Short mmCIF file of C-alpha atoms and ligand atoms in Angstrom, two decimals:
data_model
loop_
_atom_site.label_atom_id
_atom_site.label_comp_id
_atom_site.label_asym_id
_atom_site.label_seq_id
_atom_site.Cartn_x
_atom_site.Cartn_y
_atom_site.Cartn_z
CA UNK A 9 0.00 0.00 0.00
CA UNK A 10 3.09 2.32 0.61
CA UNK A 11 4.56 1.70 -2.46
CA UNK A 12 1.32 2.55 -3.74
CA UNK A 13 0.91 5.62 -2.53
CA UNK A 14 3.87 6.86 -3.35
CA UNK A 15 3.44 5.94 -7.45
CA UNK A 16 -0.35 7.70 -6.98
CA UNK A 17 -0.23 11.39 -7.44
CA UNK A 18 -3.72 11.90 -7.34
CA UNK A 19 -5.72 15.01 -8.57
CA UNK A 20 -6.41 17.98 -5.82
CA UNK A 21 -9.89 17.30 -5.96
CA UNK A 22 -9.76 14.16 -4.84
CA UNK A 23 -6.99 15.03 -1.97
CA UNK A 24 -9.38 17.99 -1.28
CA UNK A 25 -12.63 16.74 -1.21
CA UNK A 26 -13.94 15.66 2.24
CA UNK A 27 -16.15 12.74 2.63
CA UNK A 28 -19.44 13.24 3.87
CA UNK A 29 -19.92 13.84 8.02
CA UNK A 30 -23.22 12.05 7.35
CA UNK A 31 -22.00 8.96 6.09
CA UNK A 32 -19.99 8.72 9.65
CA UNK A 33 -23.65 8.34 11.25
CA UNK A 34 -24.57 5.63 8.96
CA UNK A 35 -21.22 3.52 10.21
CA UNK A 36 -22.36 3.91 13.87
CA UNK A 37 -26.13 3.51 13.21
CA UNK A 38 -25.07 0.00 11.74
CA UNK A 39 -24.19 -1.14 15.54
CA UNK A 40 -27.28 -1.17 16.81
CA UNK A 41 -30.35 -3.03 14.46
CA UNK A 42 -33.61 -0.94 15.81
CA UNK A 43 -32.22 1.90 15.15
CA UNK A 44 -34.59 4.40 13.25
CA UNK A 45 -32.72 6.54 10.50
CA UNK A 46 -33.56 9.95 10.14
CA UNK A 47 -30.96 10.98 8.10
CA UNK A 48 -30.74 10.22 4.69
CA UNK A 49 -33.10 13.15 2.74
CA UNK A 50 -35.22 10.24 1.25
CA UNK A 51 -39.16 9.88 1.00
CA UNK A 52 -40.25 6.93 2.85
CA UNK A 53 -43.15 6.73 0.72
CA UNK A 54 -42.98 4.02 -2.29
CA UNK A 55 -42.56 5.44 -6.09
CA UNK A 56 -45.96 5.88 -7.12
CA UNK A 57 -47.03 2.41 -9.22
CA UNK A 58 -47.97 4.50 -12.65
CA UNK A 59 -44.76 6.00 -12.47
CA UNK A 60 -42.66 2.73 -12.24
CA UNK A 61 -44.89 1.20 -14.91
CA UNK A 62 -43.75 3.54 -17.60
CA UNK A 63 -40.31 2.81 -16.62
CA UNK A 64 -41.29 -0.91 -17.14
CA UNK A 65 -43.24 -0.08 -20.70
CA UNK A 66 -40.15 1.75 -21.40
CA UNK A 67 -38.08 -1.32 -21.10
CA UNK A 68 -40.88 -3.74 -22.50
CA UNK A 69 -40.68 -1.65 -25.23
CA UNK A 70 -37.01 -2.57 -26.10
CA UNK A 71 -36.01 1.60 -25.21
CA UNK A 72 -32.49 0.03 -24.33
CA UNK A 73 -30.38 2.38 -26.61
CA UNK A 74 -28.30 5.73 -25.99
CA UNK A 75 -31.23 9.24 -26.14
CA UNK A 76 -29.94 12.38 -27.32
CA UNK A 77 -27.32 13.95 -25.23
CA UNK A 78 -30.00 16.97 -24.49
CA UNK A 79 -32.71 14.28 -23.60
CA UNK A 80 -35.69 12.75 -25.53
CA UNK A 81 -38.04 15.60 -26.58
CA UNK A 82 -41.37 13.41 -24.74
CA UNK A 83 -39.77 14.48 -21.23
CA UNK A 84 -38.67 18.05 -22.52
CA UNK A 85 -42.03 18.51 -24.14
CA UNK A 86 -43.11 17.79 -20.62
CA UNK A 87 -40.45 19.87 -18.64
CA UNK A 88 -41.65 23.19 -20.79
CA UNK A 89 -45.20 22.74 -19.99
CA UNK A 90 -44.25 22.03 -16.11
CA UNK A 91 -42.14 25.18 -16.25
CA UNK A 92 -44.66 27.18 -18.06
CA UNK A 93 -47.48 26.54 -15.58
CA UNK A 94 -46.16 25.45 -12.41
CA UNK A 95 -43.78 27.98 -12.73
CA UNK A 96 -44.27 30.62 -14.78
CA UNK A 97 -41.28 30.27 -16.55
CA UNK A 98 -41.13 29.99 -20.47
CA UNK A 99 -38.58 27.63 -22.43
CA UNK A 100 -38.26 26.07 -25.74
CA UNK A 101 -38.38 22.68 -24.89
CA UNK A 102 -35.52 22.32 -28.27
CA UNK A 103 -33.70 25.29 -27.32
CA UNK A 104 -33.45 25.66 -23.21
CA UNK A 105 -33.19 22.62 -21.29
CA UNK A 106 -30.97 19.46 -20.64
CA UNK A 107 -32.19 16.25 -19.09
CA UNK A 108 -29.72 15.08 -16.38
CA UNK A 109 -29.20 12.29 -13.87
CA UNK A 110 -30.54 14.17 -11.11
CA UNK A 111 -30.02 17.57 -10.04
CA UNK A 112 -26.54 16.00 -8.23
CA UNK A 113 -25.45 15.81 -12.28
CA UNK A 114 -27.44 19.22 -13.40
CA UNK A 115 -25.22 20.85 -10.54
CA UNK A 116 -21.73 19.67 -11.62
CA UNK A 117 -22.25 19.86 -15.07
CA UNK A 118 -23.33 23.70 -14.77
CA UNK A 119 -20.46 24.12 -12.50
CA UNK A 120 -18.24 22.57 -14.95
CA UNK A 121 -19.26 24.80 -17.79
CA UNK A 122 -19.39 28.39 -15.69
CA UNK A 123 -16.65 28.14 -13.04
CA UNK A 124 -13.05 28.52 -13.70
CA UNK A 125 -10.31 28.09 -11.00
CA UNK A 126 -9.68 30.50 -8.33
CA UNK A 127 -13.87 31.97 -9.48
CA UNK A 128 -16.05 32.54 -6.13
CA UNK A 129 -19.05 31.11 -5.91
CA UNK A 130 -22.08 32.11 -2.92
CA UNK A 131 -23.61 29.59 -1.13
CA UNK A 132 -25.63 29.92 1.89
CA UNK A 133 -24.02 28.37 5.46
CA UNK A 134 -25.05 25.75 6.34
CA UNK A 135 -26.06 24.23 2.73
CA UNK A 136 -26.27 20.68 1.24
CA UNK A 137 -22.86 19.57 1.47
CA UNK A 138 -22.34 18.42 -2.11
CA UNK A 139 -22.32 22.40 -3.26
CA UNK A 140 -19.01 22.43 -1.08
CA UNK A 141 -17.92 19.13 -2.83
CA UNK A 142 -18.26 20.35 -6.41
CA UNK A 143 -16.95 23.53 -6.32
CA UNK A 144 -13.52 21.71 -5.29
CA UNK A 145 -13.61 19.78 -8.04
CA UNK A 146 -13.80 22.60 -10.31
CA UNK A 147 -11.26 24.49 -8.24
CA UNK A 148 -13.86 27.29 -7.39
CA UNK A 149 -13.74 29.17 -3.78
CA UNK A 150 -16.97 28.66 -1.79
CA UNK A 151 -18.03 31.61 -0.16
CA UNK A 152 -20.42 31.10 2.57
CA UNK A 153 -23.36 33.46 3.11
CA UNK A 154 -24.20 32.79 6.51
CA UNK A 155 -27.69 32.62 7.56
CA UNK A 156 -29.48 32.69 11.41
CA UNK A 157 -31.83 31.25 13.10
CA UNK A 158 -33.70 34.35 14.16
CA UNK A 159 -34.18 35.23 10.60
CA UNK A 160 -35.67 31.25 10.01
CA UNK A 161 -32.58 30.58 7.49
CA UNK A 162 -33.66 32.87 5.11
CA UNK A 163 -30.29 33.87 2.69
CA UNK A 164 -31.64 37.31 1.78
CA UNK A 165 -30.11 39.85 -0.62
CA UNK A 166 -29.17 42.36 2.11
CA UNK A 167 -26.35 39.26 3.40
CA UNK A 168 -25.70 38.29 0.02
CA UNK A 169 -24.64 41.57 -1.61
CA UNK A 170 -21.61 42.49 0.99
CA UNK A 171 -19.69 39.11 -0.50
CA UNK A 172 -20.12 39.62 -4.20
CA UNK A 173 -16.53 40.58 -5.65
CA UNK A 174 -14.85 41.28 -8.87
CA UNK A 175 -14.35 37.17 -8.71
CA UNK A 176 -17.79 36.15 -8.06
CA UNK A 177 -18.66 34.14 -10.95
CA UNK A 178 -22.08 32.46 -9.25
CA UNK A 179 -24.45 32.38 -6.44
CA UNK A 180 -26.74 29.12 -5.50
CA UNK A 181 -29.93 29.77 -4.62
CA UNK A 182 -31.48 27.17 -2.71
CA UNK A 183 -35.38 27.32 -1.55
CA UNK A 184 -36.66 25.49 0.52
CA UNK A 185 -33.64 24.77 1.79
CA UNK A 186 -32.05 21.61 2.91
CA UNK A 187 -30.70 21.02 5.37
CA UNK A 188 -32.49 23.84 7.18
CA UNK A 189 -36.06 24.47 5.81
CA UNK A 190 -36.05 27.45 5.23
CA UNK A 191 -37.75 29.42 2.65
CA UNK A 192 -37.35 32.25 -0.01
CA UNK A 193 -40.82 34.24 -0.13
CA UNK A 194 -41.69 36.52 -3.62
CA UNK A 195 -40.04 39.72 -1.75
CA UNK A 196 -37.29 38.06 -0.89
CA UNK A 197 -36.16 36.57 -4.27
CA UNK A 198 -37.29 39.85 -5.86
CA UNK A 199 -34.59 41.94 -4.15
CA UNK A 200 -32.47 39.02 -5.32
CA UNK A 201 -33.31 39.27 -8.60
CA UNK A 202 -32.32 43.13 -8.78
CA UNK A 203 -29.32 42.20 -7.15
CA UNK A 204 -28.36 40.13 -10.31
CA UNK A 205 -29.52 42.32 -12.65
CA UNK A 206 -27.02 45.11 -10.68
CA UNK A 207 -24.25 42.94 -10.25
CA UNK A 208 -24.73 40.65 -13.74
CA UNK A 209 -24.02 37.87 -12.06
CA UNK A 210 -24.99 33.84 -12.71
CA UNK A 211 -27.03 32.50 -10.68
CA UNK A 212 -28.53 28.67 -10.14
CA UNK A 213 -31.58 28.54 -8.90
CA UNK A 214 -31.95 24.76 -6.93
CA UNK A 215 -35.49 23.55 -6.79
CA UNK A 216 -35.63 20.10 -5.55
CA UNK A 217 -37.78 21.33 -2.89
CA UNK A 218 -40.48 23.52 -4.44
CA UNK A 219 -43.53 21.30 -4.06
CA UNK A 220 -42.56 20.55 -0.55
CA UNK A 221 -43.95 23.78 1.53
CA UNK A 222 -46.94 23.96 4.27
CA UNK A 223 -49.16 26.48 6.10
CA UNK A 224 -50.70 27.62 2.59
CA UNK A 225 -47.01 28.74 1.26
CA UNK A 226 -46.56 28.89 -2.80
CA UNK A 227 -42.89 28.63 -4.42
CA UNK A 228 -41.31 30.97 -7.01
CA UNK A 229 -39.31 30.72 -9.16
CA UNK A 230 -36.23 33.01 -9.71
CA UNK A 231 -36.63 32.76 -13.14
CA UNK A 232 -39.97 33.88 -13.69
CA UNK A 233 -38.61 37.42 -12.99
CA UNK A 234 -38.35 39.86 -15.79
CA UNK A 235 -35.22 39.99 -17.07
CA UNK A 236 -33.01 37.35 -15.21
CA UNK A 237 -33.28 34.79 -18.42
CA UNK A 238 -29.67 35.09 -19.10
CA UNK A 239 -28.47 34.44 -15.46
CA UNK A 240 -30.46 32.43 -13.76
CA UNK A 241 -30.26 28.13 -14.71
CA UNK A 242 -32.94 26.78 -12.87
CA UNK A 243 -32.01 23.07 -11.80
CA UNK A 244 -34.99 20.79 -10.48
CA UNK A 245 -35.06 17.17 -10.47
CA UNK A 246 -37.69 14.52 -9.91
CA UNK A 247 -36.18 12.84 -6.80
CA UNK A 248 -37.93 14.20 -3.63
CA UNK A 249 -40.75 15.72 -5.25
CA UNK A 250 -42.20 12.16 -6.46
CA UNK A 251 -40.36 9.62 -4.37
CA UNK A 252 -38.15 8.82 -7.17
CA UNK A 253 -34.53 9.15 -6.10
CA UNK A 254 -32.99 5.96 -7.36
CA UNK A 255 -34.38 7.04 -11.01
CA UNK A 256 -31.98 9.72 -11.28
CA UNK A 257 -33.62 12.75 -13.64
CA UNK A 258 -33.01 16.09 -13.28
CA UNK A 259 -32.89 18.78 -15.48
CA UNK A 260 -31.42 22.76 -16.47
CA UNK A 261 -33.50 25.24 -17.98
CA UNK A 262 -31.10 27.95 -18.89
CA UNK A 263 -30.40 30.49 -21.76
CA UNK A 264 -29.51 29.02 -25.02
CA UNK A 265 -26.00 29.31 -25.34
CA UNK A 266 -25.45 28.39 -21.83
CA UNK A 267 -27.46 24.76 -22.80
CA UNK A 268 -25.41 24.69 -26.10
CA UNK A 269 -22.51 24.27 -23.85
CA UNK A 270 -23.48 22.24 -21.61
CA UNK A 271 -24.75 19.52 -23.64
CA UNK A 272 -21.21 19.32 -25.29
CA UNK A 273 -19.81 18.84 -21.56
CA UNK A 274 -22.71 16.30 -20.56
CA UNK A 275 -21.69 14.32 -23.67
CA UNK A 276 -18.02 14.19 -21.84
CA UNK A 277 -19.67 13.49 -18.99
CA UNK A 278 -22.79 11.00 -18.98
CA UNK A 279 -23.35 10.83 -22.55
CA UNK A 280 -27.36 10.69 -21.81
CA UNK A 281 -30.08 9.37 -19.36
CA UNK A 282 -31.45 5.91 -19.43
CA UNK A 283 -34.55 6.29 -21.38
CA UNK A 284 -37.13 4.20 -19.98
CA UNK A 285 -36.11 6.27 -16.90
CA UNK A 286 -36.74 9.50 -18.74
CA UNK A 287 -40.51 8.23 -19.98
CA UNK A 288 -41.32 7.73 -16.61
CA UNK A 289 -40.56 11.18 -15.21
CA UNK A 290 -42.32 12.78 -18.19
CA UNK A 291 -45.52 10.51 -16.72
CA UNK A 292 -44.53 11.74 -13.35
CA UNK A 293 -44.68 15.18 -14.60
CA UNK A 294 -47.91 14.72 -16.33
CA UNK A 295 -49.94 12.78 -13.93
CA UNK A 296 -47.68 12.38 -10.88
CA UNK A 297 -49.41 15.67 -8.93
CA UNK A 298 -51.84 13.85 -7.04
CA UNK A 299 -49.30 11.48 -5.75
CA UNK A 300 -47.60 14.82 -4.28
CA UNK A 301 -50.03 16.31 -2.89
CA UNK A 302 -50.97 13.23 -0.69
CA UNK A 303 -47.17 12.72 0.34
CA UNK A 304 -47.14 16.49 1.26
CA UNK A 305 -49.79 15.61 3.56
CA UNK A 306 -48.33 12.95 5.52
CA UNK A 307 -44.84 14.82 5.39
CA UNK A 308 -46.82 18.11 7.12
CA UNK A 309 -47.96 16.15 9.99
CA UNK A 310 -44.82 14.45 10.61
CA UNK A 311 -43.55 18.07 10.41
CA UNK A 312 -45.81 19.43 12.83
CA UNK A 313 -45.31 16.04 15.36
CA UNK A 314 -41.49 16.68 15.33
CA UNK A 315 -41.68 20.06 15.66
CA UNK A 316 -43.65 20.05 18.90
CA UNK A 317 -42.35 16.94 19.91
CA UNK A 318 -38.26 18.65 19.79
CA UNK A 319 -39.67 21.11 21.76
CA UNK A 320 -41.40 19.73 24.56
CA UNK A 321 -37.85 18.04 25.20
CA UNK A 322 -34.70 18.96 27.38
CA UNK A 323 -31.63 20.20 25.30
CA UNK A 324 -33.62 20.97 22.01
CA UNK A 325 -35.06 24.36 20.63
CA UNK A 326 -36.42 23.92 17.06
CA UNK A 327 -38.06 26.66 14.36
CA UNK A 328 -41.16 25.59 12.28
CA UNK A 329 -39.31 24.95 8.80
CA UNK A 330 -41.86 25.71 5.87
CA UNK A 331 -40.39 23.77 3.62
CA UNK A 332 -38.04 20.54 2.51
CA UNK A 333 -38.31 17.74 4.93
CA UNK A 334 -36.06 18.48 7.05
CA UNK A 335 -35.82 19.94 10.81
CA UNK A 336 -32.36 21.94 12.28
CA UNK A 337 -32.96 22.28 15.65
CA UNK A 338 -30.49 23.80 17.73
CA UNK A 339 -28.94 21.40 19.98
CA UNK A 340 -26.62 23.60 22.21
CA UNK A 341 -29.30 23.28 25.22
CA UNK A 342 -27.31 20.02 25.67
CA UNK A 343 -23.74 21.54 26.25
CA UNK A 344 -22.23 19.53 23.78
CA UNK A 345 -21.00 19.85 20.01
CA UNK A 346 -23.00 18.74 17.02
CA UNK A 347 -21.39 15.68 16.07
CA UNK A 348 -21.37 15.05 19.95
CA UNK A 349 -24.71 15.38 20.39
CA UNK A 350 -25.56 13.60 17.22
CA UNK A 351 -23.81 9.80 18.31
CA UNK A 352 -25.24 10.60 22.08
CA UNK A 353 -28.54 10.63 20.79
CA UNK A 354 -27.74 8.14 18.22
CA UNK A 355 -26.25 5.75 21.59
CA UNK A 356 -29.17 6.60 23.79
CA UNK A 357 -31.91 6.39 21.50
CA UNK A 358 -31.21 4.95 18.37
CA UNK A 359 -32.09 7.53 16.59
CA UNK A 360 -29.86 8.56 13.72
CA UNK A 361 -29.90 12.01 13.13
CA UNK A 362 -26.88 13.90 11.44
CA UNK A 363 -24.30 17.11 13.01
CA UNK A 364 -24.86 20.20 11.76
CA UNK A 365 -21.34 20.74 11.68
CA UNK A 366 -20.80 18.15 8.55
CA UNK A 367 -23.04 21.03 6.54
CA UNK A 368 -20.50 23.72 6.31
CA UNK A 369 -20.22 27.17 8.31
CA UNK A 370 -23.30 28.23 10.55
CA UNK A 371 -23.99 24.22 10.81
CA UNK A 372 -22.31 24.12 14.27
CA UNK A 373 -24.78 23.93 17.40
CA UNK A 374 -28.03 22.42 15.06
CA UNK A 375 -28.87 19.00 14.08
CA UNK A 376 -30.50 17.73 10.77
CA UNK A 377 -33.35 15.27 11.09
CA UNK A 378 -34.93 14.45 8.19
CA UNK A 379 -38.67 13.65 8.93
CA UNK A 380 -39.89 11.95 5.57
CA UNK A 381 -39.64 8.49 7.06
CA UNK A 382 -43.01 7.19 8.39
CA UNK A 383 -45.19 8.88 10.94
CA UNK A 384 -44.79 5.73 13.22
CA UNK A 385 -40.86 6.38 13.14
CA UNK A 386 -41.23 10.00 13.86
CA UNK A 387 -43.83 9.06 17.02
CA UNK A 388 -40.84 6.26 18.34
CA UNK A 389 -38.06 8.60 17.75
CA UNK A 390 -39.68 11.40 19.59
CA UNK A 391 -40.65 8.95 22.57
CA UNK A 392 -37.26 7.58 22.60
CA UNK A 393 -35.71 11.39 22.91
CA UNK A 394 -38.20 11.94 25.34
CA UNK A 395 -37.74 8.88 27.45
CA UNK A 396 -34.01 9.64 27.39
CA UNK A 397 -34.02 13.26 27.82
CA UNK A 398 -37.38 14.30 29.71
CA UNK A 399 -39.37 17.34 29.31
CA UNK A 400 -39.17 20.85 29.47
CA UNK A 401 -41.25 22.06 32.94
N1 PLP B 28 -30.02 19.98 -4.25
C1 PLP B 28 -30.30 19.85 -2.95
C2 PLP B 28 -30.47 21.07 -2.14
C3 PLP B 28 -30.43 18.58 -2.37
O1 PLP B 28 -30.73 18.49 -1.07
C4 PLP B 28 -30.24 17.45 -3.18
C5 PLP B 28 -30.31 16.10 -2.59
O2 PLP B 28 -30.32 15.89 -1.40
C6 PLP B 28 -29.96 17.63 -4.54
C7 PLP B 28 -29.85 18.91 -5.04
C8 PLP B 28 -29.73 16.48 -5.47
O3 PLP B 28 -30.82 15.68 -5.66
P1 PLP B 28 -30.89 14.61 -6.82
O4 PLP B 28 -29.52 14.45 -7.39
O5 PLP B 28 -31.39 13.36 -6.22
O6 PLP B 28 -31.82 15.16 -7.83
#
């Protein structure tokens, strides 16, 4: 192994790059068998069955082969009309998007194509920690907008504006927001969207979230703003939305020359997206609303059990997120760091839950919980924490 190392001069990237402080939970979880894993940002609901029959059809129907690199125009027929009235935002369905395997793929391949070495790019603190990831792969700086829990993890153009340089190449917008919840509102992302028109500045716009929001709340889009079609790429994927996060579909909707280029890359890169795969997220996209709307359901009670639960309990203090499906409570009640706190709750309760600390600046002092697993798990995991813990008087 020695003499190994010593031949392998690998890339900085891959010295650089961090593994995840998540996956460390997942080793420790594996020691004890009941444990209940709230971790992973996963649905625990099934893929809807009319969704995983196209994918079958798909297959039955002998679509084994290589799709265009930019995607087969069924699904990009259906990605414009999605865009066009679930968001308000109009695209050529030939000209303006790419079909990707997830938004994981979407994200790296736009960072690829806009961000050259030494280029900052804006993401909020804490943030999912892949953004971190693939912005030292490209060589990019991440600079970390850090948000608070008094303003409910909102990264607002006011906090954004005082980091943009002469080297700022990109900003990430992310709402809802994992890991903390938190939401953008209209006002909010218009201020943002003068801010890029000021500063002329790309921006990505992550969506993963956007159907998952409560108490009434309606996502928009940056992109349906006047005059931000040549910065914003708006990057969505089917994943969380309709259970489907082992199909791997995403997509960018972006300016034309911007797509132009990043097909050539994705060629480099992936080539193209199974297409079976691909048929069933266009029938997701189609049909798959109802499906939603009854997972958003279940995910807003769990939501609203947590929530109270967290805070009826020693040690935690925890904001009503409004969107994702995820919690951040703050965990410093406790007296102990986040990765402590996260394998003492792991040890006394089984409950896997992950440090705030592994998602980058302003992490420290919360936890993530991620309550899309089954209302019975969220009532034993908040019994367990209570049990072990006790209440507040
Ligand atoms: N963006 C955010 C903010 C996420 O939390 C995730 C997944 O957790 C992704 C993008 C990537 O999702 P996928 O690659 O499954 O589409």
């Amino acid at each position: 192994m020695e003499i190994f190392m010593d031949l392998l001069n690998l890339s900085t990237a891959a010295q650089n790059t961090q593994a995840s402080g998540i996956r460390r939970m997942f080793e420790l979880a594996k020691k004890y068998p009941d444990a209940i894993n709230l971790t992973l940002g996963e649905p625990g609901f099934m893929t809807p069955q009319h969704i995983i029959d196209a994918v079958t059809q798909g297959f039955a129907d002998g679509k084994t082969k290589y799709t265009p690199n930019a995607g087969i125009k069924e699904l990009r027929d259906a990605i414009a009309w999605k865009l066009e009235h679930e968001n308000n935002i109009k695209c050529d369905s030939d000209k303006n998007l790419i079909v990707t395997a997830g938004a994981t793929q979407a994200l790296m391949l736009a960072m690829v194509t806009l961000v050259n070495p030494g280029d900052e790019v804006i993401i909020q603190g804490p943030n999912w920690p892949d953004y971190k990831g693939q912005i030292d792969m490209v060589n990019g700086k991440a600079v970390y907008c850090k948000v608070s829990e008094e303003n409910n993890f909102k990264m607002t153009a006011d906090i954004i504006e005082p980091l943009i340089t002469e080297k700022t190449k990109l900003i990430i917008i992310n709402s809802p927001s994992n890991p903390t919840g938190g939401i953008l509102d209209k006002e909010d992302l218009a201020e943002i969207a003068e801010l890029i028109k000021k500063h002329k500045i790309f921006v990505i716009a992550d969506e993963p979230y956007e159907h998952l929001v409560y108490d009434g709340f309606k996502q928009t889009s940056l992109a349906s703003f006047e005059g931000l079609e040549d910065y914003v790429l708006t990057i969505n994927s089917l994943s969380k939305t309709y259970a489907m996060t082992g199909f791997r579909v995403g997509y960018i909707c972006a300016n034309e020359y911007i797509i132009e280029n990043l097909i050539k890359l994705h060629e480099n890169m992936i080539a193209s997206v199974s297409e079976p795969l691909q048929l069933a997220a266009a029938e997701a996209l189609y049909h798959g609303m109802p499906d939603v709307e009854m997972m958003v359901k279940e995910y807003d009670k769990n939501r609203r059990y947590m929530v109270e639960g967290l805070n009826s309990i020693n040690g935690f203090s925890c904001n009503m997120p409004k969107g994702a499906f995820y919690v951040f409570p703050n965990i410093t009640g406790f007296g102990l760091n986040s990765v402590e706190c996260a394998e003492m709750i792991l040890e006394k309760c089984h409950v896997v839950t992950s440090p705030g600390s592994a998602f980058g600046p302003g992490g420290e002092g919360f936890i993530r919980i991620c309550y899309a697993s089954r209302y019975e798990n969220i009532v034993e995991a908040i019994r367990r924490m209570r049990e072990a813990f006790g209440t507040k008087k």
